[in-house]
């Protein structure tokens, strides 16, 4: 590997470099600011949601720790603090979501009704029919988000071209190789699409989770009643009741159709009359949160332990090996079922509608796979001369691991993390499919539950209920595998694949 | 000299990539006489291995031997052969010893298994008979304790032993012509000397003709009768081995010889040729060595040097020759030669 | 090191792994936040009933004092390792766990066997074929299929297939297939109807299950019925492995075909048939081994879902119900069996490695 070279003064700061040539940075920042401004409401809302999740996560860890050492009082106090904090964050979030946002359902509404039997449409965007209004909004949101993702990447390119201390680093080559890798790009694209679904879920659906799924009886629907020949209003719950998809001729609202209440259903309805598309968007959010948390934790544990076992070797390595083998020896899905069934009524199962607990379980059951995969590279780097050299300079092990070993194994960690994420997503869906207190708590949408709901209607006209969620999982998992392949080829163009650890990455559940 | 065993003329092998067509071998011609050892010497990337693969018919897509190339083996035109005919020639006609004995032996079968397989295919020996013959062959390549070694796997052999086994395997095919593609590069010097000696003995015993490919002038001096120096897909100088070492003419050959330790006169430092072999992707209209040549002059960029007789059985392709003419006459001479047909395209 | 000592050593090393897996399950089942006693007895149980059951389950002593957790642990582990699995608490109360498990074993074995065989029979040849025809249309079709096939969740595939097989579904004809010859089965039905098919059709006619796998089968017609019944579920259960086999098989073949030893084999004048069968084939098996052995791992987890969808009354279904119960003795018994199988499979895999690839010594294989 070549040494990174520098074209600036050794000790120039980023700030001085920015001041020397501000133009590219300003140009980039101006566009970025414009992009952020049009979406300021949902942006703040999103940030606050993340903050909320972080508060819950931190308190949960404290709670478990206090519980373990028997400080029940302290753990109760912690829970109190958490609910107070979460409450505050929720208020702030509600306020933030009240801020004007360009690509929101309020700006481009699709929920309207016919004024008479043959039009016009009332309350929709520009008087378009709901399907079109909805499509316009979805296209704008997807376009906006893809462009924003691209612009963020552009930001890195600008930094690399104008402001970075080193004018070349090994990462540049990896990124450039990835830019030539069609299959890997397909993976990035798929992941981006699902991220958009998770981020903009509420604005993407033709209706919202709370209106349509969680509390349908506190919301109303205005529609043109063809039988009565007049515009009427019903509770969304009642409208759902009469829009069921149960396979039989008139009891079906298929994909891309309207129900009798002037509501458009891009993916059709569920057997209980709820909108499948909205359900899927809600599911995307919880799925990605759980998968992201789980894989992040797994990777952290696996990476750390891999470096420890590579650095110290011997008995520590052997102990880790036995531990990992022990965890792996109980088939993962069985372990998942056991833990989530037993904890079904624990308060932890209430956090994030059960998602937080599931993420912990997935992390606990998943790290051995990752650990096995990166232990090899970690061992390799531990034998390199520069690690010996650093050791002889008297650098403490922690510094050596962080500075010399971690950068080397990150790539591998990314590859295998991306491939195991597919397994987590499938596993999560499987648990929700099994139901009985496993998986995500109803009524919060979960992909697996949709498959289970549609189970009896697969052969009839309501095939969409089970088919669409599964197909979406297939696309997402394939995308993640592609991303893994792409990163692998980018780090190590020589390797042509064929690694055995992939066996665990597939849709085995 | 009698009819050559192998006669290659105007061989051109190209590789098609997305961006360009790489001319790995670009108009190579040479002969190998019966019982003779001919060397091809050049740096890596000069096209010498591709020449060997072309002769063996092992060039596969995206590689292609261009029409107009001719490889004649015992009077048969190999470039017109189909797969089945080639299979007849490979092994019993032409054998090949590869550079890396570690990778060239199948790791999951015993050495004996792989030798016997060759015997079955090419000499119709089977069972106990084949085993006896395999033991004889291992002994012929000086592997001690042959009966036991026969049942061992390649990874249980040392590097030198592996190459001996590889040679035994090729001998099992009973070829009359053997291509050795850098057979000693992966080995250390003493083992290298042993293998070279072994090859020479076998050649005498069996009347083998050998095409020996290497980057090492020292090895060439040991083993070859005649030498072809290859650079960027072309042969730039051809001569009998003593002649070449006594009076190298092409600047590239001089460079190669200067790089051999102990050949320089007096205090002069060990010299190496700066730079790398260029990748040829267009028909040559100039001297491909020009960027690295000490003697290069303007015309070297404009005229493609042709082979000129510079001694007994000795030709070189460089605009410095024929030496008795003036510079402009020489350039004219090469241009005219190129037009009358030595050159193509 | 000879094979026997190696085997002994590996078995010894397997003990801590089994112990770890069981300890983990023990902690979850015995120390988790549930009270099986209340679940078993229901809300309106009398105090004395509760006391009785607590004693019976080994939570408290007859004199009312708590049994310390480590003592419970020691008892449970001792019983498991001496193969005393105890009696079921809920699923079939009072029936020995061995019997509960034994009754459901044949269905799962039958399912697992065919899922492995079908995946191998299709996956490996398709993968090898794709590798041999690399970058042709048939290759793209096969490897594209493999990529999607392995990304499909088992339970979803099961739901879709089961749906199509129902009356009126796209594959509804499958049920009637061969019914003229007495091959009548509903394929999917309630566990009572179909799940106990083995007893209904008396497939085994009293022959112990294990023998059945090796002996000539008593009644061909019944075997065909059983096969027809299990085929859809087995297809689904083997799907992920099949996708993996296609993918890995393809890369393995490609790597081998471009290797130097294949070039050498060509230089020897061998026919391409012989080169592919002998030189490419065996080398391509090496990277496939972990995938094939990994199938058993996927199989145990996947059987829970597939058996549920296809209403097969096997071990997966049993495990699911036992965990929800919770029927702890059944859970622990099943975990014990699964973990032991898993450890044995790992050892078998390493032994197979040394047989297929002589470069791998028994010492290396342990890693
Ligand atoms: S032709 Fe010119 S450049 Fe080429 S070798 Fe001769 S002198 Fe050098």
GROMACS .gro file of C-alpha atoms in nm, chain A residues 183 317-318 321-323 325-335 337-339 341-343 346 364 369 375 426 429-430 433-436 438 448 451 455 458-459 463 466-471 473-474 477-478 481 485 488 496-500 502-503 505-509, chain C residues 16-18 20-22 24-25 28-29 32-34 147-148 150-156 159-160 163-164 166-170 239-240 244 247-248 251 255 287 290-291 294 297-298 300-302 304-305 308-309 319-320 323-324 326 331 335 338-339 342-343 346 353 366-367:
model
  132
  183UNK     CA    1  -2.408  -0.505  -0.878
  317UNK     CA    2  -0.897  -1.683   2.197
  318UNK     CA    3  -0.990  -2.036   2.298
  321UNK     CA    4  -1.406  -1.974   2.044
  322UNK     CA    5  -1.593  -2.197   2.286
  323UNK     CA    6  -1.835  -1.919   2.374
  325UNK     CA    7  -1.945  -2.214   1.928
  326UNK     CA    8  -2.174  -2.251   2.227
  327UNK     CA    9  -2.403  -1.971   2.116
  328UNK     CA   10  -2.401  -2.095   1.759
  329UNK     CA   11  -2.466  -2.454   1.865
  330UNK     CA   12  -2.828  -2.367   1.948
  331UNK     CA   13  -2.987  -2.293   1.612
  332UNK     CA   14  -3.042  -1.920   1.595
  333UNK     CA   15  -3.411  -1.920   1.528
  334UNK     CA   16  -3.471  -2.149   1.824
  335UNK     CA   17  -3.273  -1.919   2.051
  337UNK     CA   18  -3.797  -1.795   1.981
  338UNK     CA   19  -3.693  -1.897   2.332
  339UNK     CA   20  -3.569  -1.558   2.442
  341UNK     CA   21  -4.117  -1.590   2.419
  342UNK     CA   22  -3.980  -1.578   2.772
  343UNK     CA   23  -3.938  -1.200   2.770
  346UNK     CA   24  -4.109  -0.805   3.040
  364UNK     CA   25  -2.642  -1.148   2.105
  369UNK     CA   26  -2.093  -1.531   1.292
  375UNK     CA   27  -1.107  -1.307   1.323
  426UNK     CA   28  -3.569  -1.241   0.758
  429UNK     CA   29  -4.010  -1.117   0.983
  430UNK     CA   30  -4.019  -1.484   1.079
  433UNK     CA   31  -4.498  -1.421   1.128
  434UNK     CA   32  -4.511  -1.672   1.411
  435UNK     CA   33  -4.694  -1.421   1.631
  436UNK     CA   34  -4.799  -1.548   1.974
  438UNK     CA   35  -4.303  -1.304   1.938
  448UNK     CA   36  -4.398  -1.086   0.884
  451UNK     CA   37  -4.758  -1.242   0.545
  455UNK     CA   38  -5.190  -1.676   0.462
  458UNK     CA   39  -5.286  -1.675  -0.124
  459UNK     CA   40  -5.469  -1.873  -0.391
  463UNK     CA   41  -5.296  -1.289  -0.307
  466UNK     CA   42  -4.887  -1.225   0.161
  467UNK     CA   43  -4.708  -1.182  -0.167
  468UNK     CA   44  -4.605  -0.815  -0.153
  469UNK     CA   45  -4.441  -0.814   0.192
  470UNK     CA   46  -4.240  -1.124   0.109
  471UNK     CA   47  -4.136  -0.987  -0.228
  473UNK     CA   48  -3.808  -0.875   0.185
  474UNK     CA   49  -3.656  -1.063  -0.109
  477UNK     CA   50  -3.216  -0.901   0.127
  478UNK     CA   51  -3.089  -0.935  -0.229
  481UNK     CA   52  -2.617  -0.922  -0.038
  485UNK     CA   53  -2.046  -0.834  -0.270
  488UNK     CA   54  -1.591  -0.707  -0.083
  496UNK     CA   55  -1.368  -1.376  -0.633
  497UNK     CA   56  -1.595  -1.480  -0.352
  498UNK     CA   57  -1.670  -1.831  -0.244
  499UNK     CA   58  -1.646  -1.768   0.126
  500UNK     CA   59  -1.813  -2.023   0.342
  502UNK     CA   60  -2.207  -1.676   0.359
  503UNK     CA   61  -2.395  -1.991   0.434
  505UNK     CA   62  -2.634  -1.504   0.547
  506UNK     CA   63  -2.922  -1.636   0.344
  507UNK     CA   64  -3.292  -1.652   0.404
  508UNK     CA   65  -3.269  -1.949   0.633
  509UNK     CA   66  -3.575  -1.861   0.834
  870UNK     CA   67  -1.802  -2.765   2.678
  871UNK     CA   68  -1.984  -2.643   2.370
  872UNK     CA   69  -2.285  -2.859   2.448
  874UNK     CA   70  -2.255  -2.386   2.707
  875UNK     CA   71  -2.556  -2.420   2.480
  876UNK     CA   72  -2.753  -2.599   2.748
  878UNK     CA   73  -2.771  -2.070   2.803
  879UNK     CA   74  -3.104  -2.244   2.751
  882UNK     CA   75  -3.334  -1.847   2.967
  883UNK     CA   76  -3.594  -2.103   3.060
  886UNK     CA   77  -3.630  -1.581   3.259
  887UNK     CA   78  -3.923  -1.362   3.368
  888UNK     CA   79  -4.193  -1.628   3.344
 1001UNK     CA   80  -2.935  -1.521  -0.570
 1002UNK     CA   81  -3.310  -1.472  -0.544
 1004UNK     CA   82  -3.147  -1.784  -0.131
 1005UNK     CA   83  -3.291  -1.444  -0.037
 1006UNK     CA   84  -3.645  -1.580  -0.010
 1007UNK     CA   85  -3.763  -1.623   0.347
 1008UNK     CA   86  -3.859  -1.983   0.412
 1009UNK     CA   87  -4.184  -1.898   0.582
 1010UNK     CA   88  -4.296  -1.677   0.295
 1013UNK     CA   89  -4.702  -1.965   0.262
 1014UNK     CA   90  -4.699  -1.899  -0.109
 1017UNK     CA   91  -5.152  -2.133  -0.084
 1018UNK     CA   92  -5.096  -2.236  -0.443
 1020UNK     CA   93  -5.481  -2.540  -0.185
 1021UNK     CA   94  -5.797  -2.618  -0.380
 1022UNK     CA   95  -5.834  -2.360  -0.654
 1023UNK     CA   96  -5.471  -2.249  -0.633
 1024UNK     CA   97  -5.234  -2.248  -0.927
 1093UNK     CA   98  -3.447  -2.350  -0.066
 1094UNK     CA   99  -3.189  -2.133   0.106
 1098UNK     CA  100  -2.615  -2.118  -0.160
 1101UNK     CA  101  -2.372  -1.973  -0.589
 1102UNK     CA  102  -2.080  -2.137  -0.416
 1105UNK     CA  103  -1.756  -1.986  -0.802
 1109UNK     CA  104  -1.189  -2.103  -0.969
 1141UNK     CA  105  -1.585  -2.506  -0.064
 1144UNK     CA  106  -1.957  -2.618   0.471
 1145UNK     CA  107  -2.264  -2.523   0.273
 1148UNK     CA  108  -2.466  -2.589   0.707
 1151UNK     CA  109  -2.823  -2.600   1.081
 1152UNK     CA  110  -3.070  -2.411   0.866
 1154UNK     CA  111  -3.351  -2.728   1.240
 1155UNK     CA  112  -3.446  -2.361   1.264
 1156UNK     CA  113  -3.640  -2.364   0.940
 1158UNK     CA  114  -4.024  -2.458   1.301
 1159UNK     CA  115  -4.165  -2.231   1.033
 1162UNK     CA  116  -4.611  -2.466   1.111
 1163UNK     CA  117  -4.722  -2.355   0.767
 1173UNK     CA  118  -4.043  -2.694   1.994
 1174UNK     CA  119  -4.256  -2.392   1.918
 1177UNK     CA  120  -4.147  -2.281   2.430
 1178UNK     CA  121  -4.481  -2.104   2.437
 1180UNK     CA  122  -4.363  -2.332   2.854
 1185UNK     CA  123  -3.763  -2.763   2.546
 1189UNK     CA  124  -3.224  -2.831   2.275
 1192UNK     CA  125  -3.025  -3.030   1.854
 1193UNK     CA  126  -2.700  -2.915   2.012
 1196UNK     CA  127  -2.491  -2.978   1.570
 1197UNK     CA  128  -2.164  -3.063   1.744
 1200UNK     CA  129  -1.921  -3.011   1.292
 1207UNK     CA  130  -1.269  -3.208   0.488
 1220UNK     CA  131  -1.023  -2.840   1.436
 1221UNK     CA  132  -0.993  -2.468   1.379
   0.00000   0.00000   0.00000
